[in-house]
């Protein structure tokens, strides 16, 4: 008996979502690091939690795909994340919802 697999189109869509979740994880972690460096303890804590949540989403999607007998491709977008101020972070991640 051959194991069932997800259709390639579904896998592709899920892999895109995994990439989005990892990108969000990296951005929130960068925001947490920046806040911590600047002494914004509450901001650092908030963005660290957001980062952890995004990583959890990525892991759930990966497990779902693997449970369907497919190994998902993982790709990094190579983004260089920089901030100029706490207001810059808030505008990027809270106000715009990215």
Short mmCIF file of C-alpha atoms in Angstrom, two decimals:
data_model
loop_
_atom_site.label_atom_id
_atom_site.label_comp_id
_atom_site.label_asym_id
_atom_site.label_seq_id
_atom_site.Cartn_x
_atom_site.Cartn_y
_atom_site.Cartn_z
CA UNK A 1 0.00 0.00 0.00
CA UNK A 2 1.38 3.41 -1.01
CA UNK A 3 1.26 6.15 1.64
CA UNK A 4 -1.05 9.04 0.85
CA UNK A 5 0.51 12.40 0.07
CA UNK A 6 -0.86 15.88 -0.27
CA UNK A 7 -1.24 17.28 -3.76
CA UNK A 8 1.83 19.30 -4.87
CA UNK A 9 -0.25 22.50 -5.15
CA UNK A 10 -1.38 22.16 -1.52
CA UNK A 11 2.19 21.47 -0.40
CA UNK A 12 3.39 24.55 -2.27
CA UNK A 13 0.76 26.76 -0.63
CA UNK A 14 1.60 25.40 2.82
CA UNK A 15 5.33 25.89 2.21
CA UNK A 16 4.61 29.54 1.36
CA UNK A 17 2.76 29.91 4.67
CA UNK A 18 5.68 28.28 6.51
CA UNK A 19 8.04 30.81 4.93
CA UNK A 20 5.70 33.62 6.01
CA UNK A 21 5.66 32.31 9.58
CA UNK A 22 9.47 32.09 9.72
CA UNK A 23 9.78 35.58 8.25
CA UNK A 24 7.41 36.92 10.92
CA UNK A 25 9.37 34.99 13.58
CA UNK A 26 12.64 36.61 12.47
CA UNK A 27 11.13 40.10 12.32
CA UNK A 28 9.55 39.86 15.76
CA UNK A 29 12.76 38.41 17.20
CA UNK A 30 14.74 41.28 15.67
CA UNK A 31 12.28 43.72 17.24
CA UNK A 32 12.66 41.96 20.61
CA UNK A 33 16.46 42.12 20.35
CA UNK A 34 16.36 45.81 19.46
CA UNK A 35 13.99 46.62 22.34
CA UNK A 36 16.12 44.67 24.80
CA UNK A 37 19.27 46.46 23.67
CA UNK A 38 17.58 49.84 24.17
CA UNK A 39 16.18 48.92 27.58
CA UNK A 40 12.54 48.57 26.52
CA UNK A 41 11.93 45.50 28.67
CA UNK A 42 8.16 45.40 28.12
CA UNK A 43 8.55 45.78 24.37
CA UNK A 44 11.21 43.08 24.29
CA UNK A 45 8.93 40.72 26.20
CA UNK A 46 5.98 41.45 23.91
CA UNK A 47 7.91 40.90 20.67
CA UNK A 48 9.63 37.77 22.05
CA UNK A 49 6.21 36.24 22.71
CA UNK A 50 5.06 37.18 19.21
CA UNK A 51 8.24 35.62 17.80
CA UNK A 52 7.63 32.40 19.73
CA UNK A 53 4.01 32.28 18.50
CA UNK A 54 5.09 32.59 14.86
CA UNK A 55 7.68 29.84 15.31
CA UNK A 56 4.95 27.62 16.79
CA UNK A 57 2.77 28.25 13.74
CA UNK A 58 5.61 27.24 11.41
CA UNK A 59 6.22 24.05 13.37
CA UNK A 60 2.53 23.08 13.28
CA UNK A 61 2.39 23.54 9.52
CA UNK A 62 5.56 21.51 9.07
CA UNK A 63 4.22 18.68 11.22
CA UNK A 64 0.99 18.66 9.23
CA UNK A 65 2.91 18.28 5.96
CA UNK A 66 5.27 15.64 7.34
CA UNK A 67 2.29 13.70 8.70
CA UNK A 68 1.12 13.51 5.07
CA UNK A 69 4.44 11.87 4.09
CA UNK A 70 5.97 14.98 2.52
CA UNK A 71 9.16 16.73 3.60
CA UNK A 72 8.56 20.48 3.29
CA UNK A 73 11.16 22.71 1.68
CA UNK A 74 12.36 25.47 3.97
CA UNK A 75 13.71 28.67 2.49
CA UNK A 76 14.97 31.83 4.15
CA UNK A 77 14.27 35.17 2.56
CA UNK A 78 17.64 36.62 3.62
CA UNK A 79 16.07 39.75 5.02
CA UNK A 80 18.26 42.27 6.78
CA UNK A 81 16.12 43.69 9.57
CA UNK A 82 16.95 47.09 11.02
CA UNK A 83 15.04 49.57 13.15
CA UNK A 84 15.56 53.24 13.91
CA UNK A 85 13.32 53.60 16.96
CA UNK A 86 10.58 51.99 19.01
CA UNK A 87 8.08 54.04 17.00
CA UNK A 88 9.56 52.51 13.82
CA UNK A 89 8.96 49.01 15.23
CA UNK A 90 5.42 49.81 16.32
CA UNK A 91 4.58 51.30 12.93
CA UNK A 92 5.98 48.26 11.11
CA UNK A 93 4.44 45.53 13.25
CA UNK A 94 1.52 46.93 15.20
CA UNK A 95 0.03 49.68 13.05
CA UNK A 96 0.49 48.05 9.64
CA UNK A 97 -0.08 44.50 10.93
CA UNK A 98 2.87 42.98 9.06
#
